[in-house]
Amino acid sequence: MLDILKNQNKKSNLTTFLNPYSYCLARKHKELFKHFNIKIDGILLVKFLKFAGFDFKRESFDMTSLAPEIFNQCINEDKKIFIVGTNQQNLDQTINNIKDKFRGINIIGCRNGYFTKDERVEFIDYLVKLNPDILICGMGAVLQEEFLLDLKKSNWGGVGYTCGGFLHQSSNSLMYYPKWMDRYHLRWLYRFFKEPIVRKRILIDYPKFLFLFMYDYFKYKNK
């Protein structure tokens, strides 16, 4: 996977984010991730990559990082946004929160991230015709990347971002993390206690990440 990070497509109009959990998944889908500009979401992975000689900083699609920058840019440049992901109830609440915080933002539509195979094909055709400037997709690692790439292959020319858990995390409030936990890079600890699925990832998948990363590191260095 380190070779993909080194040679990633930084000029791509599709951007995704890796953390230790999604790193493990991305290793199995290298051909997919080759099409993306890849940023690093998670201070642990940033530190491991620095150890391996990569110069990454922590960047995430949430309110502690890139989301405000992207939303404000969309307002200033009058960009049309479409948002896909999570369940419809969480999505509607999140969009209301975004509109309250970012006055004048042009969100032209939204849809939950659950569809059948036929619905998915029809929805991609619909998005190509609608032609939003920005599409934000939060459907979970690999599914969201596959969706954005299929959309691009269908001749959509906009800019796409994956956003992981941002859509469901922001249904109550856009400011998901307490400020002091964000300041000291303890976001993982906050999610550990708040989200059961994250507890599983930290206890089971993160040790797996440590092994796989070191394997990739020695393989990469010995090329």
Backbone as numpy.savetxt, mean C-alpha at the origin, in Angstrom:
# Nx Ny Nz CAx CAy CAz Cx Cy Cz
14.56 -11.35 -3.65 13.74 -10.14 -3.65 14.60 -8.87 -3.65
15.82 -8.97 -3.14 16.67 -7.79 -3.09 17.04 -7.29 -4.48
17.15 -8.20 -5.43 17.45 -7.78 -6.79 16.28 -6.99 -7.39
15.05 -7.34 -7.00 13.88 -6.59 -7.45 13.90 -5.18 -6.87
14.25 -5.07 -5.59 14.32 -3.75 -4.96 15.42 -2.89 -5.60
16.52 -3.51 -5.94 17.62 -2.77 -6.56 17.24 -2.26 -7.94
16.52 -3.08 -8.70 16.21 -2.75 -10.09 14.73 -2.40 -10.29
14.09 -1.94 -9.24 12.67 -1.64 -9.32 12.39 -0.56 -10.35
11.13 -0.54 -10.80 10.71 0.41 -11.83 10.27 1.72 -11.18
11.22 2.59 -10.91 10.92 3.84 -10.22 10.12 4.81 -11.08
10.10 4.58 -12.39 9.33 5.44 -13.29 7.90 4.93 -13.48
7.56 3.85 -12.84 6.22 3.28 -12.99 5.17 4.24 -12.42
3.97 4.21 -13.00 2.86 4.99 -12.45 2.11 4.22 -11.37
2.66 3.06 -10.99 2.08 2.25 -9.92 3.06 2.17 -8.76
2.59 2.45 -7.56 3.44 2.44 -6.37 2.84 1.50 -5.33
3.69 0.66 -4.76 3.26 -0.20 -3.67 4.25 -0.10 -2.51
3.89 -0.71 -1.40 4.67 -0.57 -0.17 4.92 -1.95 0.44
6.15 -2.17 0.88 6.51 -3.44 1.49 6.76 -3.28 2.97
6.26 -4.24 3.75 6.64 -4.41 5.15 7.14 -5.84 5.31
7.59 -6.26 6.47 8.10 -7.63 6.59 7.11 -8.70 6.15
5.83 -8.51 6.44 4.83 -9.50 6.03 4.70 -9.56 4.51
4.52 -8.40 3.87 4.32 -8.40 2.42 5.62 -8.72 1.67
6.77 -8.51 2.32 8.04 -8.91 1.72 8.04 -10.41 1.44
7.54 -11.18 2.40 7.49 -12.64 2.23 6.58 -13.02 1.07
5.48 -12.31 0.90 4.58 -12.60 -0.21 5.18 -12.15 -1.54
5.83 -11.00 -1.54 6.40 -10.46 -2.77 7.47 -11.38 -3.35
8.19 -12.08 -2.49 9.22 -13.01 -2.96 8.64 -14.07 -3.90
7.37 -14.41 -3.69 6.70 -15.43 -4.51 6.08 -14.85 -5.77
6.08 -13.52 -5.87 5.44 -12.85 -7.01 6.36 -11.78 -7.58
7.61 -12.16 -7.84 8.59 -11.19 -8.30 8.21 -10.56 -9.63
7.65 -11.35 -10.53 7.27 -10.82 -11.84 6.21 -9.74 -11.70
5.33 -9.89 -10.73 4.30 -8.88 -10.47 4.92 -7.60 -9.93
5.79 -7.72 -8.94 6.35 -6.54 -8.27 7.39 -5.81 -9.12
7.86 -6.44 -10.19 8.77 -5.76 -11.10 8.13 -4.54 -11.76
6.81 -4.52 -11.81 6.10 -3.45 -12.49 5.84 -2.24 -11.59
6.31 -2.30 -10.33 5.96 -1.28 -9.36 7.16 -0.47 -8.90
6.88 0.78 -8.58 7.78 1.59 -7.77 7.53 1.15 -6.32
8.55 0.67 -5.65 8.38 0.06 -4.33 8.94 0.96 -3.24
8.10 1.23 -2.25 8.53 1.98 -1.07 8.43 1.06 0.15
9.09 1.45 1.22 9.21 0.58 2.39 8.37 1.11 3.54
7.39 0.31 3.94 6.49 0.66 5.03 6.84 -0.21 6.23
7.59 0.34 7.16 7.96 -0.44 8.34 9.41 -0.19 8.69
9.64 0.29 9.89 10.99 0.67 10.29 11.92 -0.54 10.39
11.36 -1.72 10.71 12.19 -2.93 10.79 12.78 -3.27 9.44
11.96 -3.25 8.40 12.46 -3.56 7.07 13.43 -2.50 6.59
13.19 -1.24 6.92 14.15 -0.18 6.58 15.52 -0.47 7.17
15.55 -0.89 8.44 16.83 -1.17 9.11 17.53 -2.37 8.48
16.78 -3.40 8.14 17.39 -4.57 7.51 17.94 -4.21 6.13
17.22 -3.38 5.40 17.70 -2.98 4.08 18.94 -2.10 4.18
19.00 -1.26 5.18 20.21 -0.45 5.38 21.39 -1.35 5.68
21.16 -2.39 6.47 22.21 -3.38 6.75 22.70 -4.02 5.45
21.76 -4.23 4.52 22.11 -4.87 3.25 22.66 -3.88 2.23
22.75 -2.59 2.60 23.35 -1.61 1.71 22.36 -0.81 0.89
21.07 -0.86 1.23 20.05 -0.12 0.50 19.68 1.14 1.27
19.46 2.22 0.52 19.14 3.50 1.14 17.64 3.79 1.01
16.86 3.22 1.90 15.41 3.47 1.93 15.06 4.22 3.21
13.99 4.99 3.15 13.39 5.55 4.34 11.98 4.98 4.48
11.42 5.11 5.66 10.08 4.60 5.89 9.05 5.51 5.22
8.25 4.94 4.31 7.19 5.66 3.63 5.95 4.76 3.58
4.82 5.32 3.95 3.61 4.53 4.02 2.43 5.34 3.50
1.40 4.65 3.00 0.20 5.37 2.61 -0.71 5.46 3.83
-0.37 6.39 4.71 -1.23 6.70 5.85 -0.96 8.14 6.25
-1.63 8.60 7.31 -1.54 10.00 7.68 -0.21 10.36 8.34
0.62 9.39 8.68 1.93 9.67 9.25 2.99 9.85 8.17
2.59 9.67 6.90 3.59 9.67 5.84 3.05 10.31 4.57
2.73 9.51 3.55 2.46 10.04 2.21 1.02 10.46 1.94
0.06 9.93 2.69 -1.34 10.21 2.37 -1.67 11.70 2.33
-1.29 12.49 3.35 -1.60 13.93 3.29 -0.96 14.62 2.09
0.27 14.24 1.79 0.98 14.83 0.65 0.24 14.55 -0.65
-0.21 13.31 -0.83 -0.91 12.93 -2.06 -2.28 13.59 -2.13
-3.02 13.61 -1.03 -4.34 14.23 -1.02 -4.25 15.73 -1.31
-3.30 16.41 -0.69 -3.15 17.85 -0.93 -2.73 18.14 -2.37
-1.88 17.29 -2.92 -1.49 17.45 -4.32 -2.70 17.30 -5.23
-3.57 16.34 -4.91 -4.78 16.13 -5.71 -5.69 17.35 -5.66
-5.78 17.98 -4.50 -6.59 19.19 -4.36 -5.99 20.32 -5.19
-4.70 20.53 -5.05 -4.02 21.64 -5.74 -4.05 21.49 -7.25
-4.02 20.25 -7.72 -3.97 20.00 -9.16 -5.32 19.52 -9.71
-6.35 19.54 -8.87 -7.70 19.13 -9.25 -7.72 17.73 -9.88
-7.08 16.80 -9.21 -7.04 15.43 -9.68 -8.29 14.67 -9.24
-8.76 13.79 -10.11 -9.91 12.95 -9.80 -9.43 11.65 -9.15
-10.03 11.31 -8.01 -9.60 10.15 -7.23 -10.71 9.10 -7.18
-10.33 7.85 -7.33 -11.23 6.73 -7.08 -10.57 5.84 -6.03
-11.38 5.32 -5.09 -10.83 4.53 -3.99 -11.50 3.16 -3.97
-10.68 2.11 -3.87 -11.17 0.72 -3.87 -10.59 -0.02 -2.68
-11.44 -0.74 -1.95 -10.92 -1.60 -0.89 -11.80 -1.67 0.33
-11.44 -2.54 1.25 -12.12 -2.86 2.50 -13.59 -3.16 2.25
-14.41 -3.19 3.31 -15.85 -3.38 3.10 -16.51 -2.01 2.92
-17.75 -2.03 2.42 -18.38 -0.78 2.02 -18.63 0.15 3.20
-18.98 -0.41 4.36 -19.25 0.42 5.52 -18.00 1.17 5.96
-16.89 0.45 6.11 -15.63 1.10 6.48 -15.20 2.11 5.42
-15.39 1.74 4.16 -14.97 2.61 3.07 -15.75 3.92 3.07
-17.06 3.84 3.24 -17.88 5.06 3.27 -17.48 5.97 4.42
-17.20 5.37 5.58 -16.81 6.17 6.74 -15.44 6.82 6.52
-14.53 6.07 5.93 -13.20 6.61 5.65 -13.27 7.76 4.66
-14.05 7.61 3.63 -14.17 8.68 2.63 -14.78 9.94 3.25
-15.75 9.76 4.12 -16.31 10.92 4.83 -15.23 11.62 5.66
-14.39 10.82 6.31 -13.30 11.39 7.11 -12.29 12.13 6.24
-11.99 11.57 5.08 -11.05 12.22 4.16 -11.63 13.55 3.68
-12.89 13.54 3.30 -13.53 14.77 2.80 -13.61 15.84 3.88
-13.82 15.42 5.14 -13.86 16.39 6.24 -12.50 17.03 6.47
-11.46 16.22 6.31 -10.09 16.71 6.57 -9.53 17.49 5.39
-9.82 17.03 4.18 -9.24 17.61 2.97 -10.36 18.23 2.13
-10.72 19.44 2.49 -11.82 20.14 1.83 -11.49 20.40 0.36
-12.44 20.07 -0.49 -12.24 20.29 -1.91 -11.67 19.11 -2.65
-11.36 18.02 -1.95 -10.81 16.84 -2.62 -11.87 16.22 -3.52
-11.47 15.81 -4.70 -12.41 15.34 -5.72 -12.40 13.82 -5.81
-13.12 13.18 -4.89 -13.26 11.72 -4.92 -14.48 11.40 -5.77
-14.27 10.87 -6.96 -15.36 10.69 -7.92 -16.07 9.36 -7.78
-15.57 8.47 -6.92 -16.24 7.20 -6.72 -15.47 6.29 -5.79
-16.13 5.24 -5.36 -15.49 4.26 -4.50 -16.20 2.92 -4.67
-15.51 1.87 -4.27 -16.10 0.53 -4.29 -15.37 -0.34 -3.30
-16.11 -1.23 -2.63 -15.44 -2.17 -1.72 -14.55 -3.12 -2.52
-13.70 -3.84 -1.83 -12.70 -4.67 -2.50 -13.09 -6.11 -2.69
-14.38 -6.41 -2.64 -14.85 -7.78 -2.77 -15.70 -7.92 -4.03
-15.24 -8.77 -4.95 -16.03 -9.00 -6.16 -15.75 -10.37 -6.73
-16.70 -10.84 -7.52 -16.52 -12.09 -8.24 -15.59 -11.85 -9.43
-15.22 -12.91 -10.10 -14.34 -12.79 -11.27 -14.98 -11.93 -12.35
-16.27 -12.16 -12.61 -16.96 -11.37 -13.64 -17.10 -9.92 -13.21
-17.42 -9.69 -11.94 -17.54 -8.32 -11.44 -16.22 -7.58 -11.55
-15.14 -8.28 -11.31 -13.81 -7.66 -11.39 -13.52 -7.18 -12.80
-13.83 -8.03 -13.80 -13.61 -7.66 -15.20 -14.46 -6.45 -15.57
-15.73 -6.47 -15.17 -16.64 -5.36 -15.48 -16.18 -4.08 -14.79
-15.69 -4.21 -13.57 -15.26 -3.04 -12.82 -14.02 -2.40 -13.43
-13.08 -3.22 -13.88 -11.89 -2.68 -14.55 -12.29 -1.94 -15.82
-13.21 -2.50 -16.60 -13.70 -1.81 -17.80 -14.34 -0.47 -17.43
-15.09 -0.47 -16.35 -15.74 0.76 -15.88 -14.71 1.82 -15.50
-13.67 1.41 -14.78 -12.64 2.36 -14.36 -11.87 2.93 -15.54
-11.60 2.10 -16.54 -10.89 2.59 -17.73 -11.71 3.69 -18.41
-13.02 3.48 -18.49 -13.89 4.49 -19.12 -14.02 5.74 -18.24
-14.10 5.54 -16.93 -14.21 6.67 -16.00 -12.92 7.47 -15.97
-11.79 6.77 -16.06 -10.46 7.35 -16.16 -10.10 8.31 -15.02
-10.10 7.82 -13.77 -9.65 8.67 -12.66 -8.15 8.95 -12.79
-7.73 10.10 -12.31 -6.30 10.43 -12.35 -5.52 9.60 -11.34
-6.14 9.36 -10.17 -5.51 8.64 -9.07 -6.43 7.51 -8.64
-5.86 6.33 -8.46 -6.62 5.23 -7.89 -5.88 4.70 -6.67
-6.58 4.65 -5.55 -6.02 4.14 -4.30 -6.68 2.81 -4.00
-5.86 1.78 -3.80 -6.38 0.42 -3.69 -5.87 -0.25 -2.42
-6.81 -0.66 -1.56 -6.45 -1.35 -0.33 -7.15 -2.68 -0.22
-6.60 -3.70 -0.86 -7.22 -5.02 -0.90 -6.33 -6.11 -0.31
-5.23 -5.70 0.31 -4.30 -6.69 0.85 -3.21 -7.01 -0.14
-2.04 -7.37 0.38 -0.87 -7.63 -0.45 -1.16 -8.69 -1.50
-0.64 -8.48 -2.67 -0.73 -9.26 -3.90 -2.06 -8.99 -4.62
-3.19 -9.11 -3.94 -4.47 -8.83 -4.60 -4.52 -7.38 -5.11
-4.06 -6.45 -4.30 -4.11 -5.05 -4.71 -3.12 -4.76 -5.83
-1.96 -5.39 -5.79 -0.99 -5.21 -6.87 -1.50 -5.83 -8.17
-2.09 -7.00 -8.08 -2.65 -7.63 -9.27 -3.74 -6.77 -9.89
-4.57 -6.19 -9.05 -5.66 -5.36 -9.54 -5.12 -4.13 -10.28
-4.17 -3.44 -9.67 -3.62 -2.24 -10.30 -2.91 -2.56 -11.60
-2.18 -3.66 -11.63 -1.47 -4.02 -12.86 -2.45 -4.40 -13.96
-3.51 -5.14 -13.62 -4.52 -5.48 -14.62 -5.20 -4.22 -15.15
-5.42 -3.27 -14.28 -6.01 -2.00 -14.70 -5.08 -1.27 -15.67
-3.80 -1.25 -15.36 -2.82 -0.61 -16.24 -2.77 -1.32 -17.60
-2.80 -2.65 -17.59 -2.76 -3.42 -18.83 -4.01 -3.22 -19.67
-5.06 -2.70 -19.05 -6.31 -2.42 -19.78 -6.32 -1.00 -20.34
-5.13 -0.39 -20.38 -4.92 0.94 -20.98 -5.41 2.10 -20.12
-5.47 1.89 -18.82 -5.68 3.02 -17.93 -4.34 3.70 -17.72
-4.31 5.02 -17.83 -3.05 5.74 -17.77 -2.85 6.57 -16.53
-3.66 6.34 -15.49 -3.55 7.13 -14.27 -2.44 6.64 -13.35
-2.44 7.18 -12.14 -1.44 6.84 -11.13 -2.11 6.02 -10.03
-1.53 4.86 -9.71 -2.12 3.97 -8.73 -1.24 3.79 -7.50
-1.89 3.74 -6.34 -1.20 3.48 -5.08 -1.91 2.35 -4.34
-1.15 1.41 -3.82 -1.72 0.49 -2.84 -1.71 1.22 -1.49
-2.58 0.77 -0.58 -2.63 1.48 0.71 -2.79 0.53 1.89
-2.62 -0.77 1.67 -2.65 -1.71 2.79 -3.90 -1.58 3.62
-3.74 -1.39 4.94 -4.87 -1.32 5.85 -5.40 0.07 6.09
-4.94 1.06 5.31 -5.33 2.45 5.55 -6.84 2.65 5.53
-7.53 1.99 4.63 -8.97 2.26 4.47 -9.79 1.78 5.66
-9.46 0.61 6.19 -10.23 0.15 7.35 -9.73 0.80 8.64
-8.45 1.13 8.71 -7.92 1.80 9.89 -8.49 3.20 10.06
-8.84 3.84 8.95 -9.26 5.24 8.99 -10.77 5.41 9.07
-11.50 4.33 9.29 -12.96 4.44 9.33 -13.44 5.19 10.57
-12.71 5.10 11.66 -13.06 5.86 12.87 -12.41 7.23 12.88
-11.13 7.25 12.52 -10.39 8.51 12.50 -9.20 8.36 11.56
-8.89 9.42 10.84 -7.72 9.37 9.96 -6.42 9.24 10.75
-6.41 9.80 11.96 -5.21 9.73 12.80 -5.26 8.43 13.60
-4.79 7.37 12.99 -4.90 6.03 13.57 -3.94 5.83 14.74
-2.73 6.34 14.62 -1.70 6.11 15.64 -1.61 7.28 16.62
-1.45 7.01 17.91 -1.13 8.09 18.85 0.19 8.76 18.43
0.26 10.06 18.59 1.42 10.80 18.10 2.73 10.31 18.69
2.72 9.97 19.99 3.99 9.55 20.60 4.45 8.20 20.10
3.52 7.34 19.73 3.90 6.04 19.18 4.45 6.19 17.76
3.89 7.11 17.03 4.43 7.40 15.69 5.83 7.99 15.81
6.02 8.90 16.76 7.31 9.57 16.92 8.43 8.58 17.24
8.12 7.58 18.04 9.14 6.60 18.45 9.08 5.30 17.63
8.43 5.36 16.49 8.36 4.21 15.58 7.78 2.97 16.27
6.73 3.17 17.04 6.07 2.06 17.74 4.71 1.74 17.13
4.57 2.07 15.86 3.30 1.78 15.19 2.98 0.30 15.20
4.03 -0.53 15.05 3.83 -1.98 15.05 3.27 -2.45 16.40
3.72 -1.84 17.48 3.26 -2.23 18.81 1.79 -1.84 19.01
1.43 -0.68 18.51 0.04 -0.23 18.60 -0.87 -1.19 17.85
-0.46 -1.57 16.65 -1.27 -2.51 15.85 -1.28 -3.90 16.47
-0.19 -4.26 17.14 -0.12 -5.57 17.79 -1.25 -5.74 18.80
-1.50 -4.70 19.56 -2.55 -4.79 20.59 -3.94 -4.51 20.03
-4.01 -3.77 18.93 -5.32 -3.36 18.42 -5.89 -4.29 17.36
-5.02 -4.95 16.59 -5.47 -5.75 15.46 -5.02 -7.20 15.62
-5.96 -8.13 15.82 -5.59 -9.55 15.98 -4.77 -10.10 14.83
-5.08 -9.68 13.59 -4.35 -10.22 12.45 -2.88 -9.80 12.48
-2.61 -8.62 13.05 -1.23 -8.15 13.15 -0.46 -8.94 14.21
-1.14 -9.34 15.27 -0.49 -10.18 16.28 0.01 -11.48 15.64
-0.82 -12.07 14.80 -0.41 -13.30 14.11 0.80 -13.05 13.22
0.77 -11.95 12.51 1.88 -11.65 11.61 3.18 -11.45 12.36
3.12 -10.72 13.47 4.34 -10.44 14.22 4.89 -11.70 14.88
4.01 -12.53 15.41 4.46 -13.72 16.13 4.84 -14.87 15.20
4.22 -14.94 14.02 4.46 -16.07 13.12 5.21 -15.65 11.85
4.71 -14.61 11.20 5.28 -14.23 9.90 6.57 -13.44 10.01
6.75 -12.64 11.06 7.97 -11.86 11.18 9.20 -12.73 11.41
9.13 -13.77 12.25 10.29 -14.68 12.33 10.60 -15.33 10.98
9.56 -15.64 10.22 9.76 -16.17 8.88 10.47 -15.15 8.00
10.08 -13.89 8.13 10.73 -12.82 7.37 12.22 -12.75 7.69
12.58 -12.84 8.97 13.99 -12.75 9.36 14.83 -13.81 8.66
14.31 -15.03 8.64 15.02 -16.12 7.98 15.14 -15.88 6.48
14.01 -15.51 5.84 14.00 -15.33 4.38 14.86 -14.14 3.96
14.84 -13.08 4.75 15.64 -11.92 4.39 17.13 -12.26 4.44
17.56 -12.94 5.48 18.97 -13.30 5.57 19.37 -14.26 4.46
18.47 -15.16 4.10 18.73 -16.04 2.96 18.91 -15.21 1.69
18.01 -14.24 1.46 18.09 -13.38 0.28 19.36 -12.54 0.31
19.73 -12.09 1.51 20.90 -11.23 1.64 22.18 -11.96 1.22
22.38 -13.17 1.74 23.59 -13.91 1.40 23.59 -14.35 -0.06
22.41 -14.66 -0.60 22.32 -15.01 -2.01 22.64 -13.81 -2.89
22.15 -12.65 -2.47 22.38 -11.42 -3.22 23.86 -11.02 -3.19
24.48 -11.14 -2.03 25.89 -10.76 -1.89 26.84 -11.70 -2.62
26.41 -12.93 -2.81 27.28 -13.92 -3.41 27.10 -14.05 -4.92
26.31 -13.16 -5.50 26.13 -13.21 -6.95 27.39 -12.75 -7.67
